[in-house]
Short mmCIF file of C-alpha atoms in Angstrom, two decimals:
data_model
loop_
_atom_site.label_atom_id
_atom_site.label_comp_id
_atom_site.label_asym_id
_atom_site.label_seq_id
_atom_site.Cartn_x
_atom_site.Cartn_y
_atom_site.Cartn_z
CA MET Y 1017 16.54 0.25 -1.75
CA PHE Y 1018 14.32 0.88 -4.75
CA ALA Y 1019 11.70 -1.72 -5.60
CA ILE Y 1020 9.19 -2.60 -8.29
CA PRO Y 1021 6.66 -5.38 -7.68
CA THR Y 1022 5.33 -6.73 -10.96
CA ASN Y 1023 3.35 -9.43 -12.72
CA ARG Y 1024 3.86 -7.92 -16.19
CA LEU Y 1025 6.74 -7.04 -18.52
CA VAL Y 1026 8.79 -4.62 -16.50
CA LEU Y 1027 11.49 -3.16 -18.78
CA PRO Y 1028 9.89 0.29 -19.37
CA ALA Y 1029 9.30 0.77 -15.64
CA VAL Y 1030 12.87 -0.31 -14.82
CA GLN Y 1031 14.31 2.09 -17.39
CA SER Y 1032 12.19 4.83 -15.86
CA ILE Y 1033 13.11 4.20 -12.23
CA LEU Y 1034 16.82 4.09 -13.14
CA ILE Y 1035 16.48 7.74 -14.17
CA GLU Y 1036 15.59 8.59 -10.56
CA MET Y 1037 18.28 6.34 -9.12
CA THR Y 1038 20.97 7.79 -11.39
CA SER Y 1039 19.91 11.30 -10.43
CA MET Y 1040 20.23 10.35 -6.79
CA GLN Y 1041 23.67 8.80 -7.44
CA GLN Y 1042 24.88 11.93 -9.21
CA ARG Y 1043 23.97 13.94 -6.12
CA GLY Y 1044 26.29 11.75 -4.05
CA ILE Y 1045 23.60 9.58 -2.45
CA ASP Y 1046 23.83 5.80 -2.80
CA PRO Y 1047 20.55 4.40 -4.19
CA GLU Y 1048 21.74 0.93 -3.07
CA GLU Y 1049 19.98 -1.44 -5.48
CA LEU Y 1050 16.82 -1.99 -7.47
CA ILE Y 1051 14.82 -5.07 -6.49
CA ILE Y 1052 12.37 -6.48 -9.02
CA LEU Y 1053 9.90 -8.72 -7.21
CA ASP Y 1054 8.39 -10.76 -10.03
CA ASN Y 1055 5.09 -12.59 -9.55
CA GLY Y 1056 4.24 -12.98 -13.21
CA PRO Y 1057 3.55 -16.08 -15.34
CA SER Y 1058 6.59 -18.05 -16.51
CA HIS Y 1059 6.87 -16.46 -19.98
CA VAL Y 1060 6.81 -12.98 -18.41
CA VAL Y 1061 9.43 -13.93 -15.81
CA ILE Y 1062 11.75 -15.34 -18.50
CA LYS Y 1063 11.46 -12.20 -20.61
CA ASN Y 1064 12.01 -9.96 -17.57
CA LYS Y 1065 15.16 -11.88 -16.60
CA LYS Y 1066 16.55 -11.51 -20.11
CA ASP Y 1067 15.73 -7.79 -20.32
CA ILE Y 1068 17.22 -7.06 -16.90
CA MET Y 1069 20.45 -8.93 -17.70
CA ALA Y 1070 20.86 -6.82 -20.84
CA LEU Y 1071 20.03 -3.58 -19.03
CA GLN Y 1072 22.47 -4.33 -16.20
CA LYS Y 1073 25.34 -4.00 -18.70
CA THR Y 1074 24.41 -0.34 -19.19
CA THR Y 1075 24.39 0.79 -15.54
CA SER Y 1076 26.51 0.43 -12.42
CA ILE Y 1077 23.38 0.32 -10.26
CA PRO Y 1078 22.68 -3.29 -9.17
CA ILE Y 1079 19.39 -4.64 -10.55
CA ILE Y 1080 18.30 -7.80 -8.72
CA HIS Y 1081 15.46 -9.93 -10.04
CA HIS Y 1082 13.65 -12.17 -7.55
CA ASP Y 1083 11.06 -14.57 -8.94
CA LEU Y 1084 8.52 -16.67 -7.06
CA ASN Y 1085 11.05 -19.45 -6.49
CA ASP Y 1086 13.29 -17.01 -4.61
CA GLN Y 1087 10.36 -15.80 -2.54
CA LEU Y 1088 9.32 -19.34 -1.65
CA GLU Y 1089 12.90 -20.06 -0.61
CA TRP Y 1090 12.82 -17.06 1.75
CA ILE Y 1091 9.65 -18.44 3.32
CA ARG Y 1092 11.23 -21.89 3.73
CA ASP Y 1093 14.21 -20.25 5.46
CA LEU Y 1094 11.91 -18.37 7.82
CA ALA Y 1095 9.89 -21.48 8.63
CA GLU Y 1096 13.05 -23.45 9.38
CA HIS Y 1097 14.74 -20.76 11.48
CA GLY Y 1098 11.58 -19.79 13.32
CA GLN Y 1099 10.24 -23.32 13.69
CA TRP Y 1100 6.96 -22.37 12.09
CA ASP Y 1101 4.75 -24.68 10.09
CA LEU Y 1102 5.78 -24.18 6.45
CA ALA Y 1103 2.26 -24.61 5.06
CA GLU Y 1104 0.84 -22.02 7.46
CA LEU Y 1105 3.66 -19.53 6.84
CA THR Y 1106 3.27 -20.00 3.10
CA ARG Y 1107 -0.44 -19.26 3.48
CA LEU Y 1108 0.41 -15.99 5.22
CA LEU Y 1109 3.25 -14.84 2.97
CA TYR Y 1110 3.47 -16.48 -0.45
CA PRO Y 1111 1.90 -14.32 -3.22
CA HIS Y 1112 0.32 -16.98 -5.43
CA PRO Y 1113 -0.08 -15.34 -8.87
CA GLU Y 1114 -3.70 -16.47 -9.18
CA GLU Y 1115 -4.56 -14.75 -5.89
CA VAL Y 1116 -3.51 -11.25 -6.99
CA ASP Y 1117 -2.79 -10.41 -3.34
CA TYR Y 1118 -1.52 -6.83 -3.23
CA GLY Y 1119 -0.84 -6.91 0.50
CA LYS Y 1120 1.32 -10.03 0.27
CA VAL Y 1121 3.34 -8.56 -2.57
CA PHE Y 1122 4.18 -5.43 -0.57
CA ASN Y 1123 4.93 -7.53 2.52
CA MET Y 1124 7.45 -9.57 0.52
CA LEU Y 1125 9.17 -6.30 -0.37
CA TYR Y 1126 9.33 -5.52 3.35
CA LEU Y 1127 10.96 -8.89 4.03
CA ALA Y 1128 13.37 -8.33 1.14
CA ALA Y 1129 14.40 -4.96 2.62
CA ALA Y 1130 15.02 -6.62 5.99
CA ARG Y 1131 17.02 -9.40 4.31
CA TYR Y 1132 19.15 -6.83 2.45
CA GLY Y 1133 19.65 -4.78 5.61
CA ARG Y 1134 17.83 -1.73 4.24
CA LYS Y 1135 15.99 0.91 6.25
CA VAL Y 1136 14.16 2.60 3.36
CA ILE Y 1137 12.05 1.25 0.48
CA HIS Y 1138 11.39 3.53 -2.50
CA ARG Y 1139 8.50 1.79 -4.27
CA ARG Y 1140 7.31 2.32 -7.83
CA ASP Y 1141 4.73 0.16 -9.60
CA SER Y 1142 5.27 -1.35 -13.03
CA ASP Y 1143 2.53 0.88 -14.49
CA CYS Y 1144 4.17 4.07 -13.17
CA PHE Y 1145 6.79 6.22 -14.91
CA THR Y 1146 9.03 9.11 -13.89
CA PRO Y 1147 8.27 12.47 -15.56
CA LEU Y 1148 11.20 13.37 -17.81
CA GLY Y 1149 13.02 16.68 -17.70
CA ASP Y 1150 13.45 18.72 -14.54
CA GLU Y 1151 15.04 16.54 -11.84
CA THR Y 1152 13.18 18.45 -9.15
CA LEU Y 1153 10.00 16.80 -10.49
CA TYR Y 1154 11.31 13.28 -9.85
CA PRO Y 1155 9.45 11.56 -6.99
CA VAL Y 1156 12.74 10.62 -5.32
CA SER Y 1157 13.47 14.34 -4.99
CA GLY Y 1158 10.36 14.75 -2.83
CA GLU Y 1159 11.11 11.60 -0.87
CA MET Y 1160 14.73 12.49 -0.07
CA GLN Y 1161 13.75 15.92 1.22
CA PHE Y 1162 11.77 14.34 4.05
CA ILE Y 1163 12.30 10.62 4.65
CA GLY Y 1164 14.25 10.04 7.86
CA LYS Y 1165 14.31 13.73 8.76
CA LYS Y 1166 13.02 14.96 12.10
CA VAL Y 1167 9.81 16.95 11.91
CA ALA Y 1168 11.50 19.99 13.49
CA GLU Y 1169 14.19 20.01 10.76
CA VAL Y 1170 11.80 20.30 7.82
CA LEU Y 1171 8.66 21.82 9.30
CA HIS Y 1172 9.37 25.16 7.63
CA ARG Y 1173 9.07 23.53 4.19
CA MET Y 1174 5.56 22.13 4.71
CA ASP Y 1175 1.96 22.87 5.37
CA THR Y 1176 0.35 20.91 8.21
CA CYS Y 1177 -3.07 19.36 8.76
CA GLU Y 1178 -3.33 20.50 12.36
CA SER Y 1179 -1.58 22.06 15.33
CA LEU Y 1180 1.56 20.18 16.35
CA THR Y 1181 2.65 19.20 19.83
CA ASP Y 1182 6.21 19.62 21.10
CA GLU Y 1183 6.41 15.82 21.47
CA LEU Y 1184 6.09 15.38 17.72
CA LEU Y 1185 8.95 17.68 16.71
CA PRO Y 1186 11.80 15.20 17.37
CA GLU Y 1187 9.98 12.32 15.62
CA GLU Y 1188 11.39 11.07 12.31
CA ILE Y 1189 9.31 11.10 9.13
CA TRP Y 1190 8.98 7.46 8.09
CA ILE Y 1191 6.55 7.80 5.18
CA ALA Y 1192 6.93 10.16 2.21
CA GLY Y 1193 4.96 9.88 -1.00
CA SER Y 1194 2.80 11.63 -3.52
CA ASP Y 1195 0.14 11.12 -6.16
CA TYR Y 1196 -0.49 10.17 -9.77
CA ILE Y 1197 -0.69 12.05 -13.03
CA GLY Y 1198 -2.76 10.19 -15.62
CA ASP Y 1199 -5.08 7.30 -14.88
CA TRP Y 1200 -7.06 7.41 -11.64
CA ASN Y 1201 -6.18 5.12 -8.76
CA VAL Y 1202 -9.51 3.32 -9.34
CA THR Y 1203 -11.19 2.48 -12.66
CA LEU Y 1204 -14.22 4.75 -12.43
CA GLU Y 1205 -13.85 7.04 -15.42
CA LEU Y 1206 -16.42 5.27 -17.62
CA LEU Y 1207 -18.97 5.04 -14.81
CA GLN Y 1208 -18.51 8.72 -14.00
CA GLN Y 1209 -19.17 9.60 -17.64
CA HIS Y 1210 -22.53 7.79 -17.49
CA ASN Y 1211 -23.54 8.99 -14.01
CA ALA Y 1212 -22.20 12.25 -12.57
CA GLN Y 1213 -22.93 11.05 -9.00
CA THR Y 1214 -20.62 8.05 -9.24
CA LEU Y 1215 -17.66 9.62 -7.43
CA ASN Y 1216 -19.82 10.97 -4.61
CA GLU Y 1217 -21.52 7.62 -4.10
CA PHE Y 1218 -18.21 5.77 -4.35
CA LEU Y 1219 -16.52 7.90 -1.70
CA THR Y 1220 -19.53 7.58 0.59
CA LEU Y 1221 -19.22 3.81 0.17
CA LEU Y 1222 -15.59 4.12 1.32
CA SER Y 1223 -16.69 5.65 4.65
CA ILE Y 1224 -15.62 9.16 3.64
CA PRO Y 1225 -17.71 11.75 5.56
CA GLU Y 1226 -20.00 13.77 3.32
CA THR Y 1227 -18.37 17.06 4.30
CA ARG Y 1228 -14.95 15.83 3.12
CA ILE Y 1229 -16.01 14.42 -0.25
CA PRO Y 1230 -15.47 17.67 -2.27
CA ALA Y 1231 -11.90 17.98 -0.95
CA TYR Y 1232 -11.31 14.32 -1.69
CA ILE Y 1233 -12.53 14.65 -5.30
CA ASP Y 1234 -10.35 17.73 -5.78
CA ALA Y 1235 -7.28 15.92 -4.44
CA LYS Y 1236 -7.66 12.64 -6.33
CA TYR Y 1237 -9.89 13.07 -9.35
CA SER Y 1238 -9.85 16.68 -10.55
CA ASP Y 1239 -7.76 18.13 -13.37
CA VAL Y 1240 -4.10 18.08 -12.40
CA GLU Y 1241 -3.64 21.76 -13.17
CA LEU Y 1242 -6.32 22.62 -10.64
CA ASN Y 1243 -5.38 20.40 -7.71
CA PHE Y 1244 -1.57 20.31 -7.76
CA ARG Y 1245 -0.34 21.30 -4.29
CA THR Y 1246 2.41 23.90 -4.22
CA ARG Y 1247 3.78 22.81 -0.83
CA PRO Y 1248 4.19 19.40 0.81
CA LEU Y 1249 1.71 18.43 3.51
CA LEU Y 1250 2.72 17.00 6.89
CA ILE Y 1251 0.29 14.33 8.15
CA THR Y 1252 0.63 13.76 11.88
CA CYS Y 1253 -2.72 12.52 13.27
CA GLU Y 1254 -2.17 14.52 16.43
CA LYS Y 1255 -5.96 14.68 16.52
CA LEU Y 1256 -8.30 11.86 15.59
CA PRO Y 1257 -8.61 11.78 11.78
CA ASP Y 1258 -12.08 11.51 10.31
CA ILE Y 1259 -11.50 9.30 7.25
CA PRO Y 1260 -9.71 5.99 6.66
CA GLU Y 1261 -7.10 7.49 4.34
CA ILE Y 1262 -6.31 10.09 7.05
CA VAL Y 1263 -6.55 13.10 4.69
CA PRO Y 1264 -7.64 13.41 1.04
CA ASN Y 1265 -4.00 14.02 0.06
CA TYR Y 1266 -2.58 10.59 0.89
CA PRO Y 1267 0.40 8.94 -0.85
CA GLU Y 1268 -0.31 6.35 -3.52
CA CYS Y 1269 1.48 3.00 -3.26
CA GLY Y 1270 3.14 3.41 -6.65
CA ASN Y 1271 4.82 6.64 -5.52
CA ILE Y 1272 5.95 6.13 -1.94
CA ALA Y 1273 8.99 5.72 0.29
CA MET Y 1274 8.82 4.00 3.68
CA MET Y 1275 11.43 3.93 6.42
CA GLU Y 1276 11.38 1.47 9.33
CA ILE Y 1277 7.60 1.43 9.84
CA PHE Y 1278 7.32 -1.64 7.60
CA LYS Y 1279 9.35 -3.57 10.17
CA TRP Y 1280 6.49 -3.21 12.65
CA ILE Y 1281 3.24 -3.23 10.68
CA PRO Y 1282 2.61 -5.56 7.72
CA ASN Y 1283 -0.14 -4.92 5.23
CA PHE Y 1284 -3.41 -6.78 5.46
CA ILE Y 1285 -3.60 -9.71 3.04
CA GLY Y 1286 -6.33 -11.23 0.88
CA SER Y 1287 -7.04 -12.28 -2.68
CA ARG Y 1288 -7.88 -9.29 -4.91
CA CYS Y 1289 -8.31 -7.07 -1.86
CA ILE Y 1290 -7.85 -3.63 -3.38
CA GLY Y 1291 -6.46 -1.13 -0.87
CA PHE Y 1292 -5.15 -3.68 1.63
CA ASP Y 1293 -1.60 -2.65 0.66
CA TYR Y 1294 -2.24 0.78 2.20
CA HIS Y 1295 -2.71 -0.73 5.67
CA THR Y 1296 0.87 -0.09 6.85
CA TYR Y 1297 0.50 3.57 5.97
CA ILE Y 1298 -3.02 3.94 7.38
CA LEU Y 1299 -2.43 2.16 10.69
CA GLY Y 1300 1.02 3.70 11.06
CA SER Y 1301 -0.45 7.15 10.61
CA LEU Y 1302 -3.23 6.42 13.10
CA LEU Y 1303 -0.47 5.49 15.57
CA LYS Y 1304 1.12 8.93 14.94
CA VAL Y 1305 4.00 8.00 12.66
CA PRO Y 1306 4.64 11.27 10.74
CA ALA Y 1307 4.07 11.13 6.97
CA VAL Y 1308 4.60 13.68 4.21
CA TYR Y 1309 2.58 14.08 1.03
CA HIS Y 1310 5.02 15.82 -1.30
CA THR Y 1311 4.32 17.49 -4.65
CA GLN Y 1312 6.34 15.37 -7.12
CA ARG Y 1313 3.78 13.22 -8.93
CA ILE Y 1314 4.39 10.11 -11.02
CA ILE Y 1315 2.79 9.16 -14.34
CA HIS Y 1316 0.25 6.34 -13.93
CA ALA Y 1317 -0.91 4.42 -17.00
CA HIS Y 1318 -3.16 1.38 -16.61
CA GLU Y 1319 -2.27 -1.66 -18.66
CA TYR Y 1320 -4.97 -2.36 -21.26
CA THR Y 1321 -5.91 -5.74 -19.73
CA ARG Y 1322 -7.10 -3.98 -16.57
CA LYS Y 1323 -9.93 -2.50 -18.65
CA GLN Y 1324 -10.97 -5.71 -20.41
CA GLN Y 1325 -14.35 -7.23 -19.64
CA ASP Y 1326 -13.06 -10.56 -18.32
CA GLY Y 1327 -11.39 -8.78 -15.40
CA THR Y 1328 -14.32 -6.54 -14.49
CA LEU Y 1329 -16.04 -8.84 -11.99
CA ASN Y 1330 -12.84 -9.61 -10.09
CA TYR Y 1331 -11.96 -5.93 -10.05
CA TRP Y 1332 -15.28 -4.95 -8.51
CA LYS Y 1333 -15.05 -7.74 -5.97
CA GLY Y 1334 -11.81 -6.04 -5.00
CA ILE Y 1335 -13.58 -2.70 -4.72
CA ALA Y 1336 -16.23 -4.32 -2.49
CA LYS Y 1337 -13.42 -5.59 -0.28
CA LEU Y 1338 -11.90 -2.10 -0.19
CA ALA Y 1339 -15.22 -0.70 1.06
CA ASP Y 1340 -15.35 -3.38 3.75
CA TYR Y 1341 -11.75 -2.73 4.83
CA ASN Y 1342 -12.44 1.00 5.11
CA PHE Y 1343 -15.47 0.18 7.26
CA PHE Y 1344 -13.28 -2.06 9.44
CA ILE Y 1345 -10.49 0.48 9.89
CA THR Y 1346 -13.02 3.25 10.60
CA GLU Y 1347 -14.63 1.11 13.32
CA PHE Y 1348 -11.17 0.41 14.74
CA ARG Y 1349 -10.24 4.08 14.74
CA CYS Y 1350 -13.52 5.18 16.35
CA ASN Y 1351 -14.06 2.46 18.95
CA TYR Y 1352 -10.80 0.60 19.64
CA LEU Y 1353 -7.75 2.79 18.96
CA HIS Y 1354 -8.09 4.66 22.25
CA ARG Y 1355 -7.65 1.37 24.13
CA LEU Y 1356 -4.20 1.02 22.60
CA ALA Y 1357 -3.20 4.66 23.02
CA LEU Y 1358 -5.06 7.65 24.40
CA PRO Y 1359 -5.27 10.73 22.13
CA GLU Y 1360 -2.33 12.39 23.89
CA GLU Y 1361 -0.15 9.25 23.62
CA ASN Y 1362 2.05 8.03 20.77
CA GLY Y 1363 0.56 4.72 19.69
CA PHE Y 1364 3.61 3.60 17.74
CA HIS Y 1365 5.85 4.01 20.78
CA ILE Y 1366 3.45 1.83 22.73
CA LEU Y 1367 3.46 -0.81 19.98
CA ARG Y 1368 7.25 -0.71 19.79
CA ASP Y 1369 7.82 -0.86 23.52
CA THR Y 1370 5.14 -3.35 24.59
CA GLY Y 1371 4.84 -5.65 21.58
CA PRO Y 1372 1.92 -6.50 19.31
CA SER Y 1373 -0.41 -8.34 21.71
CA THR Y 1374 -2.68 -5.38 22.57
CA LEU Y 1375 -2.96 -4.30 18.94
CA VAL Y 1376 -3.64 -7.88 17.83
CA ASN Y 1377 -6.34 -8.36 20.48
CA LEU Y 1378 -8.05 -5.09 19.57
CA LEU Y 1379 -7.99 -5.84 15.84
CA SER Y 1380 -9.46 -9.27 16.53
CA GLU Y 1381 -12.20 -7.86 18.76
CA CYS Y 1382 -13.04 -5.21 16.17
CA GLN Y 1383 -13.26 -7.79 13.40
CA MET Y 1384 -15.53 -10.10 15.39
CA ASN Y 1385 -17.88 -7.22 16.22
CA LEU Y 1386 -18.29 -5.85 12.69
CA ASP Y 1387 -21.98 -5.59 11.86
CA ARG Y 1388 -22.75 -8.09 9.11
CA LYS Y 1389 -25.93 -6.31 7.99
CA THR Y 1390 -23.98 -3.09 7.42
CA ARG Y 1391 -21.31 -4.96 5.48
CA LEU Y 1392 -23.86 -6.65 3.24
CA GLY Y 1393 -25.40 -3.21 2.73
CA LEU Y 1394 -22.10 -1.95 1.33
CA VAL Y 1395 -22.18 -4.62 -1.37
CA HIS Y 1396 -25.81 -3.76 -2.13
CA ASP Y 1397 -24.96 -0.05 -2.42
CA LEU Y 1398 -22.02 -0.82 -4.69
CA ALA Y 1399 -24.40 -2.60 -7.04
CA HIS Y 1400 -27.34 -0.19 -6.87
CA LYS Y 1401 -25.66 3.21 -6.45
CA ILE Y 1402 -22.50 2.81 -8.52
CA LEU Y 1403 -22.76 0.01 -11.09
CA LEU Y 1404 -26.42 -0.15 -12.12
CA PRO Y 1405 -26.97 3.63 -12.58
CA SER Y 1406 -24.49 3.54 -15.46
CA GLY Y 1407 -27.04 1.65 -17.56
CA LEU Y 1408 -24.21 -0.42 -19.09
CA ASP Y 1409 -24.91 -4.13 -19.57
CA GLU Y 1410 -21.46 -5.25 -18.44
CA TYR Y 1411 -21.88 -3.50 -15.11
CA ARG Y 1412 -25.42 -4.84 -14.69
CA LEU Y 1413 -24.03 -8.38 -14.91
CA VAL Y 1414 -21.31 -7.55 -12.39
CA ALA Y 1415 -23.84 -5.98 -10.01
CA GLU Y 1416 -26.05 -9.07 -10.14
CA GLU Y 1417 -23.13 -11.40 -9.50
CA LEU Y 1418 -21.88 -9.29 -6.58
CA GLU Y 1419 -25.29 -9.38 -4.91
CA ARG Y 1420 -25.59 -13.15 -5.39
CA GLY Y 1421 -22.20 -13.68 -3.80
CA ALA Y 1422 -22.38 -11.01 -1.08
CA SER Y 1423 -22.62 -13.36 1.90
CA ARG Y 1424 -19.80 -15.52 0.60
CA LEU Y 1425 -17.69 -12.39 0.05
CA ILE Y 1426 -18.11 -11.31 3.68
CA ASP Y 1427 -17.12 -14.79 4.88
CA GLU Y 1428 -14.02 -14.60 2.69
CA LEU Y 1429 -13.14 -11.19 4.10
CA ASP Y 1430 -13.45 -12.43 7.66
CA GLU Y 1431 -10.93 -15.14 6.86
CA ASP Y 1432 -8.67 -12.51 5.23
CA TYR Y 1433 -8.83 -10.42 8.39
CA ARG Y 1434 -8.06 -13.38 10.66
CA ARG Y 1435 -4.99 -14.27 8.60
CA SER Y 1436 -3.89 -10.62 8.51
CA ILE Y 1437 -4.14 -10.31 12.28
CA LYS Y 1438 -2.23 -13.56 12.75
CA LEU Y 1439 0.51 -12.15 10.52
CA GLN Y 1440 0.64 -8.96 12.62
CA ASN Y 1441 1.19 -11.12 15.69
CA ILE Y 1442 4.35 -12.78 14.31
CA TRP Y 1443 5.55 -9.99 12.02
CA ARG Y 1444 8.24 -8.56 14.27
CA GLU Y 1445 9.84 -11.98 14.62
CA LEU Y 1446 9.70 -12.53 10.85
CA ILE Y 1447 11.53 -9.24 10.32
CA ARG Y 1448 14.18 -10.09 12.93
CA LEU Y 1449 14.80 -13.47 11.33
CA SER Y 1450 14.99 -11.94 7.85
CA GLU Y 1451 17.57 -9.44 9.09
CA GLN Y 1452 19.53 -12.22 10.78
CA MET Y 1453 19.51 -14.50 7.74
CA GLY Y 1454 20.49 -11.64 5.46
CA SER Y 1455 23.38 -10.72 7.75
CA GLU Y 1456 24.58 -14.34 7.78
CA SER Y 1457 24.45 -14.62 3.99
CA ARG Y 1458 26.34 -11.34 3.55
CA CYS Y 1459 29.03 -12.51 5.96
CA ASN Y 1460 29.32 -15.84 4.12
CA ALA Y 1461 29.92 -13.98 0.88
CA TYR Y 1462 33.33 -12.73 2.07
#
């Protein structure tokens, strides 16, 4: 299954992703269908429906458009079948457009995949586009080389982060993705132009160890001609990783394929919580699910409205939440992960075989023990080390507002974490029910 989550006009992105899907089809591999998960305002949804209906006449690949009404109907079905309170389940799942909840949006794609009976999601974002020309440069080419393959089968094609154990060799690769060409994954270019230390300070704020920052800048923010990897990288976490994103070369959400792992670990959720939609990948990797960072990049081009002043404060609130999440997941990795699985054990196998209760309890304990003073300090550093040094008035206003609302922001995050952990607790059952309801609807269609 290919998928594009969107809240904007989606036609150019759909036309682009169909290039990859057609290439896959021509190689004798069924791309299944393209799911458009639309969370946009009504006028955008109407235009997207019209464009997709016209485009469908030009391709044999099914293009299925699901708007917010469809998504709410899925949640109603789950509440009814699982005997959950509809209001509470809606609070955990429904991606209200005004929330801009990246984690919820990705989680709804997971539930859609389960409902359609799919094992693999190939995700592209609506501001990402396939490089034209050589088919070997298409992201799907990198994904199909590795997704679902056993480590032993494809090890000769990759570099590795560390020494591998024999126990890892028969494991399947469940995550395969790559990076962006074009706009950065965060909107820092202008700040970097006005203060050369911005990137260093920003990565420190994200709990990246000082010794790893140069490698991180080279991987994510240097000229593409200088940092393009020539071989894929296998990420195994056989040893304890030292940064939240596992390694500097980590797959971006707009250029990623996931197999099966999404049926066990949902993303964290929260309004404008930038980076929460990487939680499945980060926690899965910490639990030793093999991932591959391949070399086929995708073109990333921010929509103009992302750079407009009226969205700046909300964007930087999201960055503050990203810093807090990275602090949380670092604390979990350092002080709690070993209580789920010892370094020599496979944490995902333990989660799969014993259920979510231990993981849920440890996440809850970690969240309750997060040091509030340190968390408030992250907001302060965001204002004083990243925004204010630019000398730009718009960022001064944002910095002042962030500091005024810092305590309220931490309270909001704690509620986000509690809801996210509650969702983890019931996630496996939600997936099972989605699979069951999808199977019933497919049977009823014949």
